[in-house]
Amino acid sequence: MDVFRALHHGRSPNDPLVLPGPWDAASARAFVAAGFPALATPGAGVAASLGYEDGRTPPAEMFAAVARIVRAVRPLGVPVSADIDDGYGLPAAELVERLLETGAIGCNLDDSGPGKVLKDLRRHADWLAEIRASAGDRLFLNARVDTFVRGVPDVAAAIERALLYEAAGADCVYPIGAPPAALPVMRAGGVKGPVNMVASAAGPADVLRNGFRELGELGATRITFGPGLLVRTTTALTDLGRSLL
């Protein structure tokens, strides 16, 4: 946990933390072999690997998948944070214990639920505070802000949620789908802690790396890919399969 938390602080603006998203044990080992110091599972990617639509993975299967990923890289000392959707309606204490049983040291939690409807921000902030109280310093809490992907483009709405989540104990906020230009506005609006941005996984590596630096200079602390790396990998496998035919 100390290692994972430290990775989010003291970074230069042009060097955000890049966390690939493994969807199974094999992809986790591949990313570690490539040199990444930590991993962050994507909910949509794990769902796809298990044959489910995003957000439809039964919690028992999601926790089991996370546990396999953790087990694959734990001997190498690599921490894993897990996307566990909107928490599956579990009470805070139960959610924390089930997550800790997997060996994960952090989690993403959405602030929209079934039907892709935004949750009441104050009730959600209270729930995040309960999770922080139950977890203590055992989990890195990445609170997703879903306004941009739920049809609310107003940056002020994202700032309001982000500030409440930080006050509730979130270690990082994640304005998924936010345009890059929203980052400096969120910083100017008082968002002080680490900020997670999602980046495309498509295109040449040098172009992607330049994009990471640009996001960092705008205010991003860490970069994740959602299911993008899985999509890129399965596209390559499809191309390989066609060539074999």
CSV table of C-alpha atoms in Angstrom, one decimal:
chain,number,residue,atom,x,y,z
A,1,MET,CA,0.0,0.0,0.0
A,2,ASP,CA,2.8,2.4,0.9
A,3,VAL,CA,4.5,1.7,-2.5
A,4,PHE,CA,1.2,2.1,-4.4
A,5,ARG,CA,0.3,5.4,-2.7
A,6,ALA,CA,3.8,6.8,-3.1
A,7,LEU,CA,3.5,6.2,-6.9
A,8,HIS,CA,0.7,8.8,-7.0
A,9,HIS,CA,2.7,11.6,-5.3
A,10,GLY,CA,5.7,13.7,-6.0
A,11,ARG,CA,5.5,13.2,-9.8
A,12,SER,CA,6.6,15.8,-12.3
A,13,PRO,CA,3.8,17.1,-14.5
A,14,ASN,CA,5.2,15.4,-17.6
A,15,ASP,CA,5.5,12.0,-15.9
A,16,PRO,CA,2.0,10.8,-14.8
A,17,LEU,CA,1.7,7.2,-13.4
A,18,VAL,CA,0.7,4.9,-16.2
A,19,LEU,CA,-1.2,1.8,-15.0
A,20,PRO,CA,-2.1,-0.9,-17.6
A,21,GLY,CA,-5.3,-2.8,-17.0
A,22,PRO,CA,-4.9,-6.6,-17.0
A,23,TRP,CA,-8.0,-8.7,-17.5
A,24,ASP,CA,-6.5,-12.1,-16.4
A,25,ALA,CA,-3.4,-13.6,-14.9
A,26,ALA,CA,-1.6,-14.0,-18.2
A,27,SER,CA,-2.0,-10.3,-19.2
A,28,ALA,CA,-1.0,-9.3,-15.7
A,29,ARG,CA,2.2,-11.2,-15.9
A,30,ALA,CA,2.9,-9.7,-19.4
A,31,PHE,CA,2.5,-6.1,-18.1
A,32,VAL,CA,4.8,-6.8,-15.2
A,33,ALA,CA,7.4,-8.4,-17.5
A,34,ALA,CA,7.2,-5.2,-19.5
A,35,GLY,CA,8.3,-3.3,-16.4
A,36,PHE,CA,5.1,-1.7,-14.9
A,37,PRO,CA,5.4,-1.2,-11.1
A,38,ALA,CA,1.6,-1.5,-10.5
A,39,LEU,CA,-1.6,-2.6,-12.2
A,40,ALA,CA,-5.2,-1.5,-12.2
A,41,THR,CA,-7.8,-3.9,-13.5
A,42,PRO,CA,-10.6,-2.6,-15.8
A,43,GLY,CA,-14.1,-3.6,-14.9
A,44,ALA,CA,-15.1,-3.7,-18.5
A,45,GLY,CA,-12.0,-5.7,-19.5
A,46,VAL,CA,-12.5,-8.3,-16.8
A,47,ALA,CA,-16.2,-8.5,-17.7
A,48,ALA,CA,-15.4,-9.2,-21.3
A,49,SER,CA,-12.8,-11.8,-20.4
A,50,LEU,CA,-15.5,-13.6,-18.4
A,51,GLY,CA,-18.1,-13.3,-21.1
A,52,TYR,CA,-20.2,-10.5,-19.6
A,53,GLU,CA,-21.2,-7.0,-20.6
A,54,ASP,CA,-19.7,-4.1,-18.7
A,55,GLY,CA,-21.3,-3.8,-15.3
A,56,ARG,CA,-23.0,-7.2,-15.5
A,57,THR,CA,-20.3,-9.3,-13.9
A,58,PRO,CA,-21.6,-11.2,-10.8
A,59,PRO,CA,-19.6,-9.9,-7.8
A,60,ALA,CA,-18.4,-13.4,-6.8
A,61,GLU,CA,-16.9,-13.8,-10.3
A,62,MET,CA,-15.3,-10.3,-10.3
A,63,PHE,CA,-13.7,-10.9,-6.9
A,64,ALA,CA,-12.4,-14.3,-8.0
A,65,ALA,CA,-10.9,-12.8,-11.2
A,66,VAL,CA,-9.2,-10.1,-9.2
A,67,ALA,CA,-7.8,-12.7,-6.8
A,68,ARG,CA,-6.3,-14.6,-9.7
A,69,ILE,CA,-4.7,-11.5,-11.1
A,70,VAL,CA,-3.2,-10.6,-7.7
A,71,ARG,CA,-2.0,-14.2,-7.1
A,72,ALA,CA,-0.2,-14.1,-10.5
A,73,VAL,CA,1.9,-11.0,-9.6
A,74,ARG,CA,2.1,-11.0,-5.8
A,75,PRO,CA,5.4,-13.0,-5.8
A,76,LEU,CA,6.9,-10.2,-7.9
A,77,GLY,CA,5.8,-7.5,-5.4
A,78,VAL,CA,3.5,-5.7,-7.8
A,79,PRO,CA,0.4,-4.1,-6.2
A,80,VAL,CA,-3.0,-4.4,-7.9
A,81,SER,CA,-5.9,-2.0,-7.7
A,82,ALA,CA,-9.3,-3.4,-8.8
A,83,ASP,CA,-12.3,-1.9,-10.6
A,84,ILE,CA,-15.3,-3.2,-8.8
A,85,ASP,CA,-18.0,-1.3,-10.6
A,86,ASP,CA,-20.4,0.5,-8.3
A,87,GLY,CA,-19.8,-1.9,-5.3
A,88,TYR,CA,-22.7,-4.3,-6.2
A,89,GLY,CA,-24.9,-2.8,-3.5
A,90,LEU,CA,-22.8,-4.3,-0.7
A,91,PRO,CA,-22.5,-2.6,2.7
A,92,ALA,CA,-19.2,-0.8,3.1
A,93,ALA,CA,-17.7,-3.1,5.6
A,94,GLU,CA,-18.5,-6.2,3.6
A,95,LEU,CA,-17.2,-4.7,0.4
A,96,VAL,CA,-13.9,-3.8,2.1
A,97,GLU,CA,-13.4,-7.3,3.5
A,98,ARG,CA,-14.3,-9.0,0.3
A,99,LEU,CA,-11.9,-6.8,-1.6
A,100,LEU,CA,-9.1,-7.3,0.9
A,101,GLU,CA,-9.6,-11.1,0.7
A,102,THR,CA,-8.5,-10.9,-3.0
A,103,GLY,CA,-5.2,-9.3,-2.0
A,104,ALA,CA,-6.0,-6.0,-3.9
A,105,ILE,CA,-4.7,-2.8,-2.3
A,106,GLY,CA,-7.1,-0.4,-4.0
A,107,CYS,CA,-10.3,-0.1,-5.9
A,108,ASN,CA,-12.3,2.1,-8.4
A,109,LEU,CA,-15.9,2.8,-7.4
A,110,ASP,CA,-18.4,4.3,-9.9
A,111,ASP,CA,-20.8,7.0,-8.8
A,112,SER,CA,-23.5,5.8,-11.2
A,113,GLY,CA,-25.4,2.5,-10.8
A,114,PRO,CA,-28.0,0.3,-12.5
A,115,GLY,CA,-29.4,2.0,-15.5
A,116,LYS,CA,-26.3,4.2,-15.7
A,117,VAL,CA,-28.0,6.8,-13.5
A,118,LEU,CA,-25.8,9.1,-11.4
A,119,LYS,CA,-26.1,8.4,-7.7
A,120,ASP,CA,-27.1,11.2,-5.2
A,121,LEU,CA,-23.7,12.8,-4.6
A,122,ARG,CA,-24.1,13.3,-0.9
A,123,ARG,CA,-25.3,9.8,-0.2
A,124,HIS,CA,-22.5,8.5,-2.3
A,125,ALA,CA,-20.0,10.6,-0.5
A,126,ASP,CA,-21.3,9.3,2.8
A,127,TRP,CA,-20.9,5.7,1.5
A,128,LEU,CA,-17.3,6.4,0.4
A,129,ALA,CA,-16.7,7.8,3.9
A,130,GLU,CA,-18.0,4.5,5.4
A,131,ILE,CA,-15.6,2.6,3.1
A,132,ARG,CA,-12.7,4.7,4.2
A,133,ALA,CA,-13.6,4.2,7.9
A,134,SER,CA,-13.9,0.4,7.4
A,135,ALA,CA,-10.7,0.2,5.3
A,136,GLY,CA,-8.5,2.6,7.3
A,137,ASP,CA,-5.2,2.9,5.4
A,138,ARG,CA,-5.5,-0.6,3.9
A,139,LEU,CA,-7.0,0.5,0.6
A,140,PHE,CA,-6.3,3.2,-2.0
A,141,LEU,CA,-9.7,4.5,-2.9
A,142,ASN,CA,-10.2,5.9,-6.5
A,143,ALA,CA,-13.6,7.5,-6.7
A,144,ARG,CA,-15.0,7.7,-10.2
A,145,VAL,CA,-16.9,10.9,-11.3
A,146,ASP,CA,-19.3,9.8,-14.0
A,147,THR,CA,-20.9,13.1,-14.9
A,148,PHE,CA,-19.2,13.4,-18.3
A,149,VAL,CA,-20.3,9.9,-19.4
A,150,ARG,CA,-23.8,10.4,-18.1
A,151,GLY,CA,-24.6,13.4,-20.2
A,152,VAL,CA,-23.6,16.2,-17.7
A,153,PRO,CA,-20.8,18.1,-19.5
A,154,ASP,CA,-20.7,20.9,-16.9
A,155,VAL,CA,-17.3,20.9,-15.3
A,156,ALA,CA,-18.7,22.5,-12.2
A,157,ALA,CA,-20.8,19.4,-11.5
A,158,ALA,CA,-17.7,17.2,-11.7
A,159,ILE,CA,-15.8,19.5,-9.4
A,160,GLU,CA,-18.6,19.4,-6.8
A,161,ARG,CA,-18.5,15.6,-6.8
A,162,ALA,CA,-14.7,15.4,-6.8
A,163,LEU,CA,-14.4,17.8,-3.8
A,164,LEU,CA,-17.0,15.9,-1.8
A,165,TYR,CA,-15.3,12.6,-2.6
A,166,GLU,CA,-11.9,13.9,-1.6
A,167,ALA,CA,-13.4,15.2,1.7
A,168,ALA,CA,-14.9,11.7,2.3
A,169,GLY,CA,-11.5,10.2,2.1
A,170,ALA,CA,-10.9,9.3,-1.5
A,171,ASP,CA,-7.2,9.0,-2.4
A,172,CYS,CA,-7.9,9.8,-6.1
A,173,VAL,CA,-10.8,11.0,-8.2
A,174,TYR,CA,-11.5,9.7,-11.7
A,175,PRO,CA,-13.5,12.0,-14.0
A,176,ILE,CA,-14.0,9.4,-16.7
A,177,GLY,CA,-14.7,10.7,-20.1
A,178,ALA,CA,-13.6,14.3,-19.2
A,179,PRO,CA,-12.2,16.3,-22.0
A,180,PRO,CA,-8.5,17.2,-21.4
A,181,ALA,CA,-9.4,20.8,-21.2
A,182,ALA,CA,-11.5,20.1,-18.1
A,183,LEU,CA,-8.4,19.1,-16.1
A,184,PRO,CA,-7.0,22.6,-15.5
A,185,VAL,CA,-10.5,23.8,-14.7
A,186,MET,CA,-10.9,21.1,-12.1
A,187,ARG,CA,-7.5,22.0,-10.6
A,188,ALA,CA,-8.4,25.7,-10.5
A,189,GLY,CA,-11.8,24.7,-8.9
A,190,GLY,CA,-10.0,23.2,-5.9
A,191,VAL,CA,-9.3,19.5,-6.7
A,192,LYS,CA,-5.9,19.0,-5.1
A,193,GLY,CA,-5.3,15.3,-4.9
A,194,PRO,CA,-4.4,12.7,-7.5
A,195,VAL,CA,-6.6,12.7,-10.7
A,196,ASN,CA,-7.0,9.7,-12.9
A,197,MET,CA,-7.7,10.1,-16.6
A,198,VAL,CA,-8.5,7.5,-19.2
A,199,ALA,CA,-6.4,7.4,-22.4
A,200,SER,CA,-6.8,5.7,-25.7
A,201,ALA,CA,-4.8,2.5,-26.2
A,202,ALA,CA,-4.9,2.9,-30.0
A,203,GLY,CA,-2.1,4.1,-32.1
A,204,PRO,CA,1.7,4.1,-32.2
A,205,ALA,CA,3.5,3.9,-28.8
A,206,ASP,CA,5.3,7.2,-29.2
A,207,VAL,CA,2.1,9.0,-30.0
A,208,LEU,CA,0.5,7.5,-26.9
A,209,ARG,CA,3.4,8.5,-24.7
A,210,ASN,CA,3.2,12.1,-25.9
A,211,GLY,CA,-0.5,12.0,-25.0
A,212,PHE,CA,0.3,10.8,-21.5
A,213,ARG,CA,2.7,13.7,-21.0
A,214,GLU,CA,0.1,16.2,-22.3
A,215,LEU,CA,-2.5,14.9,-19.8
A,216,GLY,CA,0.1,15.1,-17.0
A,217,GLU,CA,0.9,18.7,-17.9
A,218,LEU,CA,-2.8,19.6,-17.8
A,219,GLY,CA,-3.2,18.1,-14.3
A,220,ALA,CA,-3.6,14.3,-14.6
A,221,THR,CA,-1.7,12.2,-12.0
A,222,ARG,CA,-2.3,8.8,-13.4
A,223,ILE,CA,-3.4,7.3,-16.7
A,224,THR,CA,-5.5,4.2,-17.2
A,225,PHE,CA,-7.1,2.6,-20.3
A,226,GLY,CA,-10.4,1.1,-19.4
A,227,PRO,CA,-10.8,-2.0,-21.6
A,228,GLY,CA,-8.6,-0.4,-24.3
A,229,LEU,CA,-5.6,-2.7,-24.0
A,230,LEU,CA,-7.9,-5.8,-24.1
A,231,VAL,CA,-9.6,-4.4,-27.3
A,232,ARG,CA,-6.2,-3.8,-28.9
A,233,THR,CA,-5.0,-7.3,-27.9
A,234,THR,CA,-8.1,-9.1,-29.2
A,235,THR,CA,-8.0,-7.1,-32.4
A,236,ALA,CA,-4.4,-8.3,-32.9
A,237,LEU,CA,-5.4,-11.9,-32.2
A,238,THR,CA,-8.2,-11.7,-34.7
A,239,ASP,CA,-5.8,-10.4,-37.3
A,240,LEU,CA,-3.4,-13.3,-36.5
A,241,GLY,CA,-6.2,-15.8,-36.7
A,242,ARG,CA,-7.3,-14.5,-40.1
A,243,SER,CA,-3.7,-14.7,-41.3
A,244,LEU,CA,-3.5,-18.3,-40.2
A,245,LEU,CA,-6.6,-19.1,-42.3
